[in-house]
Coordinates of C-alpha atoms and ligand atoms in Angstrom, one line a residue:
X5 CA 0.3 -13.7 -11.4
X6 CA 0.8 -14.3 -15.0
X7 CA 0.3 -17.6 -16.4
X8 CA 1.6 -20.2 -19.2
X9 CA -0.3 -21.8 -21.6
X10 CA 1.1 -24.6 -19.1
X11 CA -0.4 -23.6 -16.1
X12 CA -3.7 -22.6 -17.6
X13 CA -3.7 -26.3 -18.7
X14 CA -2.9 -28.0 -15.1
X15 CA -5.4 -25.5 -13.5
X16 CA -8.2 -26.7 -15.8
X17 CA -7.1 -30.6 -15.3
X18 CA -6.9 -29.6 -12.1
X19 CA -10.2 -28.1 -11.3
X20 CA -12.1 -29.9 -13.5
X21 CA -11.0 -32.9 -11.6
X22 CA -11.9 -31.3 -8.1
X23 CA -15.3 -30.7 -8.9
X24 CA -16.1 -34.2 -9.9
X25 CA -14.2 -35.9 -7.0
X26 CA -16.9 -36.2 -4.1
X27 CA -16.2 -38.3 -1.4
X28 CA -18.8 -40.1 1.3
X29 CA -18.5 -39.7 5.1
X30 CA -19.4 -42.5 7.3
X31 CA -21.7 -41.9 10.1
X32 CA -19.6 -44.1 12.5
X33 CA -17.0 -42.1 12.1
X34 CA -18.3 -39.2 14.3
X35 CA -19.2 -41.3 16.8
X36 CA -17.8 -42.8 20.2
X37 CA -14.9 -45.6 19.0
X38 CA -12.2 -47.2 20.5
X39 CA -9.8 -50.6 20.6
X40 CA -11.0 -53.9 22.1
X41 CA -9.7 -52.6 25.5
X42 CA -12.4 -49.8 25.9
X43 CA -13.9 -46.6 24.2
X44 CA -12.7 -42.8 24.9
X45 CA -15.6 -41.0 25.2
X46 CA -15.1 -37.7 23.3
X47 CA -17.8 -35.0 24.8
X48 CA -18.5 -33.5 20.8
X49 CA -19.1 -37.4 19.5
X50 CA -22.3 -38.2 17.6
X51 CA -24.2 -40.5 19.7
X52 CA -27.6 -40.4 17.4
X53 CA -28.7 -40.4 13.9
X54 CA -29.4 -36.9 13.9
X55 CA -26.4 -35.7 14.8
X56 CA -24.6 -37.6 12.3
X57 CA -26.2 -36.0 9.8
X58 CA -25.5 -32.5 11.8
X59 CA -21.7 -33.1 11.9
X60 CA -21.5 -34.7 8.2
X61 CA -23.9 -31.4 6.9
X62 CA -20.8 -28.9 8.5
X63 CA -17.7 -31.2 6.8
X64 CA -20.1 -30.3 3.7
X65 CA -20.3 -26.8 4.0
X66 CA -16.7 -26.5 5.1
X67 CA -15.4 -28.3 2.6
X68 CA -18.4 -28.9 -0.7
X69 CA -17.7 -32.4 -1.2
X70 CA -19.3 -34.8 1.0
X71 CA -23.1 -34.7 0.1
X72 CA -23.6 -38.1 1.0
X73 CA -23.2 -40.0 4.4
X74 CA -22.9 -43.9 4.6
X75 CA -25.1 -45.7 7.2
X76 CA -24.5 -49.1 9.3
X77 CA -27.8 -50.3 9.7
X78 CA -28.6 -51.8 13.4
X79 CA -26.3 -48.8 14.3
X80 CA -28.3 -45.9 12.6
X81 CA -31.5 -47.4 11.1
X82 CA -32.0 -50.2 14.6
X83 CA -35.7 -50.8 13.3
X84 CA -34.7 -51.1 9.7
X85 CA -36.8 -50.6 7.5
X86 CA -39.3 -48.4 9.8
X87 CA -36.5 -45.7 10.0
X88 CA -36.2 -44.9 6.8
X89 CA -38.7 -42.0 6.7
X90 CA -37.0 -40.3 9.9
X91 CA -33.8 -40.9 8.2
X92 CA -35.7 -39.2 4.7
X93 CA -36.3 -36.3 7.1
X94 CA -32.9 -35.7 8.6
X95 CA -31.6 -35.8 4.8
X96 CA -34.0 -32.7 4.0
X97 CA -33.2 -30.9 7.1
X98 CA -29.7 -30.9 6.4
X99 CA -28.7 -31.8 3.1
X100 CA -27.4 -34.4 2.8
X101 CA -28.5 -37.5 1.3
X102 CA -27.5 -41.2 2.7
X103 CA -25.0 -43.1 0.6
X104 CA -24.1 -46.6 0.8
X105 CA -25.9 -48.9 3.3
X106 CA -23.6 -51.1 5.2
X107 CA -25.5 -54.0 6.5
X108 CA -24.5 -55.3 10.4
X109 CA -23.7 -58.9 10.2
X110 CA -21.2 -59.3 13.0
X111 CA -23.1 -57.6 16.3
X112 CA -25.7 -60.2 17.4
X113 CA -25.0 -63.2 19.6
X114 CA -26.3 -65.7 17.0
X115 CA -23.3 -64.5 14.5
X116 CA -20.8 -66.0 16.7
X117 CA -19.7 -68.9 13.9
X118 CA -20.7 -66.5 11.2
X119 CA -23.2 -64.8 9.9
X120 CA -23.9 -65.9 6.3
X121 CA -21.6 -68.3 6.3
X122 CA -23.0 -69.7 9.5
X123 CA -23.2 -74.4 9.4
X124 CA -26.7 -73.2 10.9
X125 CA -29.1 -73.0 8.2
X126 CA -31.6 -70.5 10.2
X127 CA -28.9 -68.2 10.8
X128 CA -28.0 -68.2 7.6
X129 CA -31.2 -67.7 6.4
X130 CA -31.6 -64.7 9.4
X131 CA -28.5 -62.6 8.3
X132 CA -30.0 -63.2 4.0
X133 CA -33.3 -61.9 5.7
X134 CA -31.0 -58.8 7.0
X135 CA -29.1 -57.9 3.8
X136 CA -31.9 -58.2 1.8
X137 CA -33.4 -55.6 4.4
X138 CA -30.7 -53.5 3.5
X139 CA -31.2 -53.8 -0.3
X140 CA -34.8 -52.3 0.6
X141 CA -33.7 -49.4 2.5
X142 CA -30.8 -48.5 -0.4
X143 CA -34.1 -48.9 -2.8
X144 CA -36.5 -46.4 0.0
X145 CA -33.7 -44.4 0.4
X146 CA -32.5 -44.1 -3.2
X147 CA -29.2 -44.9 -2.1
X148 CA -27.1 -46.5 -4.3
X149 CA -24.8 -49.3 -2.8
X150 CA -25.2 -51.8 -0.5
X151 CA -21.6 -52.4 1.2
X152 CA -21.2 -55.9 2.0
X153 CA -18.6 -56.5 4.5
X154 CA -18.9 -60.0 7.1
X155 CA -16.9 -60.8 10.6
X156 CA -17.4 -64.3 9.1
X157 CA -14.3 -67.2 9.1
X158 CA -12.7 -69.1 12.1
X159 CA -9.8 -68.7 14.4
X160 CA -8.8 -72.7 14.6
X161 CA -7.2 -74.9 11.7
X162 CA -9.8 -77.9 11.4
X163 CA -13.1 -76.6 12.9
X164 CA -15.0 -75.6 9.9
X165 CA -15.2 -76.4 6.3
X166 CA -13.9 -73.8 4.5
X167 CA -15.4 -74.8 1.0
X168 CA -18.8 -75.6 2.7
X169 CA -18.7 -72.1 3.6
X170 CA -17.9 -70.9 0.0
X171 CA -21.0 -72.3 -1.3
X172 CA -23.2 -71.0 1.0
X173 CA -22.1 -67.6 0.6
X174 CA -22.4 -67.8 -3.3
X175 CA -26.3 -68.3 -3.1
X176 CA -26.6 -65.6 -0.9
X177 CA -24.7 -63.1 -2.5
X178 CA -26.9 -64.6 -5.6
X179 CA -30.3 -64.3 -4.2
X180 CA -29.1 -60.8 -2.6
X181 CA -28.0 -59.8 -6.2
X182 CA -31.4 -61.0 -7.7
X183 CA -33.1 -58.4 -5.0
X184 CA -31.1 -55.7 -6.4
X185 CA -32.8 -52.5 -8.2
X186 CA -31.2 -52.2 -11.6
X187 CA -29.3 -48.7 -10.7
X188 CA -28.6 -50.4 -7.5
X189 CA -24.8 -52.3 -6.8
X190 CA -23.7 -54.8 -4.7
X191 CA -20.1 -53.9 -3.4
X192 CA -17.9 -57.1 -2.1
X193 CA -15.8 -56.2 0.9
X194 CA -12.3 -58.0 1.9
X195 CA -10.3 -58.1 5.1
X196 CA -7.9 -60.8 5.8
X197 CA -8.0 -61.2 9.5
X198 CA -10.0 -59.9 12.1
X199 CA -12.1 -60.7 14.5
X200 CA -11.6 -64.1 12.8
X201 CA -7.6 -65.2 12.9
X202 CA -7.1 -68.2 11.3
X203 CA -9.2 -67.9 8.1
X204 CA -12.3 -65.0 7.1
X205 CA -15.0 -66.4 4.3
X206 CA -13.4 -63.4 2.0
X207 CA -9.6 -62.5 2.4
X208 CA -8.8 -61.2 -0.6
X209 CA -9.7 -59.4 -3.5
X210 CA -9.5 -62.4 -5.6
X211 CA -12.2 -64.2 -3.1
X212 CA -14.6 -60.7 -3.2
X213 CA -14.0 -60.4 -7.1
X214 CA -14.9 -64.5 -7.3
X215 CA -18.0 -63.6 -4.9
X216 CA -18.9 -60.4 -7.1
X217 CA -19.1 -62.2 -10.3
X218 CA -20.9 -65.0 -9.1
X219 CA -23.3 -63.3 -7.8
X220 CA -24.2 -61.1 -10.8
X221 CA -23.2 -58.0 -12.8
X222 CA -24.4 -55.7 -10.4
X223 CA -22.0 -57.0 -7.9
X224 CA -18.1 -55.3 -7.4
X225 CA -15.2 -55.1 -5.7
X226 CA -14.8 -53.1 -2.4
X227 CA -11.1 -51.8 -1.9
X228 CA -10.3 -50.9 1.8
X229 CA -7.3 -49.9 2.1
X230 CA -6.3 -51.3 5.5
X231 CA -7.5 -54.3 4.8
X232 CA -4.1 -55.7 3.0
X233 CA -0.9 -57.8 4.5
X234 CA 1.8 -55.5 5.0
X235 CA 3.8 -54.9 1.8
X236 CA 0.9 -55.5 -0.8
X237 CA 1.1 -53.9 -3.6
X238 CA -2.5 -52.2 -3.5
X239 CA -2.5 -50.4 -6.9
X240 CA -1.7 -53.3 -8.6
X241 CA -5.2 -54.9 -7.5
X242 CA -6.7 -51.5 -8.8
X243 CA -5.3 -51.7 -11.4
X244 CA -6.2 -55.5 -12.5
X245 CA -9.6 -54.8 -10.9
X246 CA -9.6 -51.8 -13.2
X247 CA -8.8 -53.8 -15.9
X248 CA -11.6 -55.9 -15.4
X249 CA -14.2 -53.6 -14.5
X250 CA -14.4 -54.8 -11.2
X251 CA -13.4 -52.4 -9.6
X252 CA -16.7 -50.4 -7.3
X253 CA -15.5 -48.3 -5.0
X254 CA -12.7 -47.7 -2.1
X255 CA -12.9 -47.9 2.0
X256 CA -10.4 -44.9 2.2
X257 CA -8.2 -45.2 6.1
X258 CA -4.6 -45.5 6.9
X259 CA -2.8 -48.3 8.6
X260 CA 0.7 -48.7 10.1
X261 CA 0.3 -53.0 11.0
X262 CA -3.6 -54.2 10.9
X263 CA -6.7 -52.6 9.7
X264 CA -5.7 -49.9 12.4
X265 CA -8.2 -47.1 10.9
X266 CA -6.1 -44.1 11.1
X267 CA -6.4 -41.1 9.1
X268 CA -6.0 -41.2 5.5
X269 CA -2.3 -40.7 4.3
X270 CA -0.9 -40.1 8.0
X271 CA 1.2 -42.9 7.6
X272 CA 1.7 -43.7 3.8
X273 CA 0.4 -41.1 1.6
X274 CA 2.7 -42.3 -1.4
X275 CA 0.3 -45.3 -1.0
X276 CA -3.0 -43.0 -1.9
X277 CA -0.8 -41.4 -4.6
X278 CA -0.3 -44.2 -5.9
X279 CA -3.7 -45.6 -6.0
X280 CA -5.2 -42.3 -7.5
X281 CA -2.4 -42.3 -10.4
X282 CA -3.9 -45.6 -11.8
X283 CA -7.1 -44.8 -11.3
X284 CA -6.4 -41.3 -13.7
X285 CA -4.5 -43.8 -15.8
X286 CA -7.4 -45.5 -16.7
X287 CA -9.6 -42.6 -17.2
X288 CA -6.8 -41.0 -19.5
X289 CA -6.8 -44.1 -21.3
X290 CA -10.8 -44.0 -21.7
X291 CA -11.8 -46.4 -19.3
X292 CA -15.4 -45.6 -18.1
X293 CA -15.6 -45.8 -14.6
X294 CA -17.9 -45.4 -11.6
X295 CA -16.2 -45.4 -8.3
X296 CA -17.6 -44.5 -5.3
X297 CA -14.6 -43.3 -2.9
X298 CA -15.6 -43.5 0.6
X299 CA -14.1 -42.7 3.8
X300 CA -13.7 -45.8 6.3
X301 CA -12.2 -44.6 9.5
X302 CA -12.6 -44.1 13.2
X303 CA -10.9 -41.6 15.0
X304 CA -11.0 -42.8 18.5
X305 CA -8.4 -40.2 20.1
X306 CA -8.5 -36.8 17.9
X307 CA -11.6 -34.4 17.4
X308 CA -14.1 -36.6 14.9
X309 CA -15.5 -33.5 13.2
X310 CA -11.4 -32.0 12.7
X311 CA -10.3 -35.6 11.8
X312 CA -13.0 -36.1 8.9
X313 CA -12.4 -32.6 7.4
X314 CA -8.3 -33.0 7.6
X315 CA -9.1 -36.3 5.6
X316 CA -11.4 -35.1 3.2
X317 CA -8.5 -32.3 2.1
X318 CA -5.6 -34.9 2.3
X319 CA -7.6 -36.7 0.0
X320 CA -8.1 -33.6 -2.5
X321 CA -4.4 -33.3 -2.4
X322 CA -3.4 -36.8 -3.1
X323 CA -6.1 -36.8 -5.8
X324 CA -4.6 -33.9 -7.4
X325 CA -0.9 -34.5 -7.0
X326 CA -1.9 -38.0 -9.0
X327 CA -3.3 -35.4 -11.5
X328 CA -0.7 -33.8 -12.2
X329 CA 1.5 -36.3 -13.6
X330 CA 1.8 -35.9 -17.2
X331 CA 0.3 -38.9 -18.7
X332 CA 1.5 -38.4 -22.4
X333 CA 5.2 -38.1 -21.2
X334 CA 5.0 -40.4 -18.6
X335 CA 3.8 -43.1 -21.5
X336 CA 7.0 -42.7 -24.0
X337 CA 9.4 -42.5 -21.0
X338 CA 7.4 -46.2 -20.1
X339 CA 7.6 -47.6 -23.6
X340 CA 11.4 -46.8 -24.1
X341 CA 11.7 -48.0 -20.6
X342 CA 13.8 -45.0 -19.7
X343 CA 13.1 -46.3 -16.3
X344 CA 15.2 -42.6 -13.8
X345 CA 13.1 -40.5 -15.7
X346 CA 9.9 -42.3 -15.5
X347 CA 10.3 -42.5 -11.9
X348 CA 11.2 -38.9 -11.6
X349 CA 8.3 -37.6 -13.4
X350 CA 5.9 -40.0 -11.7
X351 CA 7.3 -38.8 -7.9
X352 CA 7.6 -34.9 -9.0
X353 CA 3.8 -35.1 -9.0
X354 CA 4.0 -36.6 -5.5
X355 CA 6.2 -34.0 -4.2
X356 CA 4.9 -30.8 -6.0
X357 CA 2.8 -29.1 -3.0
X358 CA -0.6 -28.8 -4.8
X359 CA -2.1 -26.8 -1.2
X360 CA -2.2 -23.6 -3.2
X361 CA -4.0 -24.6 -6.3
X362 CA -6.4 -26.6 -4.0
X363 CA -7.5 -23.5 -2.3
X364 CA -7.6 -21.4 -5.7
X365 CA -10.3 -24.1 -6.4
X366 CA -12.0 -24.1 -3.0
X367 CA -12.2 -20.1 -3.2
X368 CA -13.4 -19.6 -6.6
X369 CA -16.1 -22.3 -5.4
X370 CA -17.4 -20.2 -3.0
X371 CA -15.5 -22.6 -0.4
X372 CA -13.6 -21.4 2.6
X373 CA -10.1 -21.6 1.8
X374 CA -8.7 -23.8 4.4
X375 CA -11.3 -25.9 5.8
X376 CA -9.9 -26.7 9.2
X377 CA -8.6 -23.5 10.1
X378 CA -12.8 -22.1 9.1
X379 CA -13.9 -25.1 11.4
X380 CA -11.9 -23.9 14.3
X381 CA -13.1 -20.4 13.9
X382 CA -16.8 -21.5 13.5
X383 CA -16.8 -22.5 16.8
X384 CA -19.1 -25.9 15.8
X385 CA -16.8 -28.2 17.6
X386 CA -17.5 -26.3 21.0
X387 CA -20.9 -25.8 20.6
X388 CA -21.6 -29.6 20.2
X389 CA -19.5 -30.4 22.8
X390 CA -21.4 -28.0 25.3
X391 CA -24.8 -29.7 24.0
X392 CA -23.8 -33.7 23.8
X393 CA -21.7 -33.7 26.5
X394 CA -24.1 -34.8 29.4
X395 CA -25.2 -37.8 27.3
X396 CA -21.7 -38.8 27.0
X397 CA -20.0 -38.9 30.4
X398 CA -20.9 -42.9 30.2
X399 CA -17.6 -44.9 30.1
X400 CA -17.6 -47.8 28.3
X401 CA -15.1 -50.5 29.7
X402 CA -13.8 -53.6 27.5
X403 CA -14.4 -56.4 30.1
Ligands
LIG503 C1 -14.7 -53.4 9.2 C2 -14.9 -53.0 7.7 C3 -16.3 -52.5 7.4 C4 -16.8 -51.5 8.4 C5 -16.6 -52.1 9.8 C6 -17.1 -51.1 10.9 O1 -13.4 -53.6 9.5 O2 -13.9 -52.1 7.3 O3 -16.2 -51.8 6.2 O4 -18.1 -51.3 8.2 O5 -15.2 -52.4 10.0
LIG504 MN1 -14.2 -51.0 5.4
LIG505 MN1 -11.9 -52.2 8.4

């Protein structure tokens, strides 16, 4: 194939901005999930630590960009702190280092008003005792971010105080903050509703970003992206949380009505597009950022180990579709508002099919071409369904 000096030039954007793009798995993901009306128990599913790390180490090698794994505590580290150096182990026997540490403030019976935001004192001062656990084990594990996100709020009008609660969770996000390492980072999660359905303690990015700069300048912004009202305009918060240099990282999932969890870009991918474009914008424009992009999902009915590699590459391909879009044109055609060919530029990048120059890059990476089709022939999935499945003929049931 001969090239232009054109191509030449979107091959090198294009690479240069797949080898920097690394994305973190979470460990829940490749385990047993479900609704509130039950779990489907897949035979293949991760039901310990270990094999977490086992199925995250095979999306790495399949598809080179997931070194790190994210960990719940309570669900992967149950004895806290004391896990750490099994955990230390699992990361040198397979690879792959732990990323964010998501602390478990919504599990135990005594969280039933809240966790942090509990009008109990000693619970309060229980769940601080837990996060500030978790801001040890990011420091033991030389992980970097601790990934804040509470069940708190209420589900009736008139039965707590909402501003009471505000000011309890300042000092604790404070005191949390004080704990932190200084290469270490607080990230603020938001969700507007549920389990709580009348009001959470942080339902919105302009309560996290309030919570994150209160608390210190080590704190952030967590974007899921379920985690919006239908309709939001989600790259408009990147891009004001951009703007401010608030913005840490991203809870990558799909939704169709709530925070629903799906697949990333099975129902929206313009959204993902969209997201990514701002985010280039800003690094175009010289904006120095540090984002971590982390996958937030649960794949209750399909294969977990197919679903998180089919994510990671639908990623890659929204990534690079946003890269595409030439920024230099695209910023004349905004300032002489020519508004058709703006748009058309902006959604040619969307619709060019950037599979092949994806798999250029995976190939002269060493990688295998297409990732799901190696997976299948591997033979992994099989194999870890014959070994796991007598310990996971259990049914759970919801009531
Ligand atoms: C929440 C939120 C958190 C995740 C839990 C499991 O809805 O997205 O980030 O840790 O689910
Ligand atoms: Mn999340
Ligand atoms: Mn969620």
């Amino acid at each position: 194939m001969v090239m232009s000096h054109t191509d030449y030039a979107i091959h090198e954007r294009a690479f240069k901005a797949l080898d920097s793009f690394l994305i973190e798995i979470p460990s829940w993901g490749f385990a047993n999930t479900g609704t509130r009306f039950g779990k489907f128990v897949q035979a293949a599913a991760a039901s310990t630590i270990e094999e977490k790390f086992a199925d995250a180490a095979e999306v790495n090698r399949l598809t080179g960009v997931t070194p790190r794994l994210a960990l719940h505590v309570l669900w992967d580290l149950p004895n806290g702190l004391k896990d750490v150096s099994a955990v230390r182990e699992l990361e040198r026997r397979y690879g792959i280092r732990s990323g964010s540490i998501n602390p478990n403030l919504f599990q135990d019976q005594e969280y039933k008003f809240g966790s942090l935001c509990n009008p109990d004192a000693a619970i309060r001062e229980r769940a601080l005792a837990h996060v500030l656990d978790c801001v040890e084990i990011g420091k033991a594990l030389g992980s970097r971010d601790v990934s804040l996100w509470m069940a708190d709020g209420s589900n009736y009008p008139g039965t707590q105080s909402m501003r009471k609660r505000i000011a309890w969770l300042e000092q604790a996000l404070r005191e949390m903050h004080d704990r932190l390492a200084p290469n270490q980072r607080l990230l603020v999660e938001y969700k507007p509703f549920e389990p709580a359905f009348y009001h959470t303690d942080i339902a919105d990015w302009g309560m996290a970003n309030h919570f994150a700069r209160h608390a210190g300048p080590q704190a952030f912004v967590l974007v899921d992206t379920g985690h919006h009202y239908q309709g939001q305009n989600i790259e408009q918060i990147v891009a004001w949380l951009l703007h401010s240099g608030m913005l840490g990282g991203f809870h990558f999932n799909d939704r169709r009505y709530a925070d629903d969890d799906l697949t990333l870009g099975s129902i929206d991918p313009y959204q993902i597009f969209r997201i990514f474009h701002e985010i280039h914008c800003a690094q175009y424009e010289g904006l120095k950022l540090d984002i971590a992009y982390m996958i937030d999902q649960s794949h209750n009915l399909k294969g977990k180990v197919e679903a998180m590699v089919q994510t990671v590459v639908t990623a890659q391909e929204l990534y690079l579709k946003a890269v595409l879009v030439d920024r230099e044109r695209l910023a004349q055609l905004q300032q002489s508002c020519s508004l058709v060919a703006a748009e058309e530029l902006y959604r040619g990048a969307f619709w060019t099919d950037v599979r092949p120059l994806a798999r250029e890059w995976r190939e002269a990476r060493g990688l295998p071409a297409d990732p799901l089709a190696a997976l299948a022939e591997s033979g992994y999935v099989e194999r870890i369904a014959r070994e796991r499945e007598k310990r996971n003929t259990a049914v759970s049931s919801y009531a």
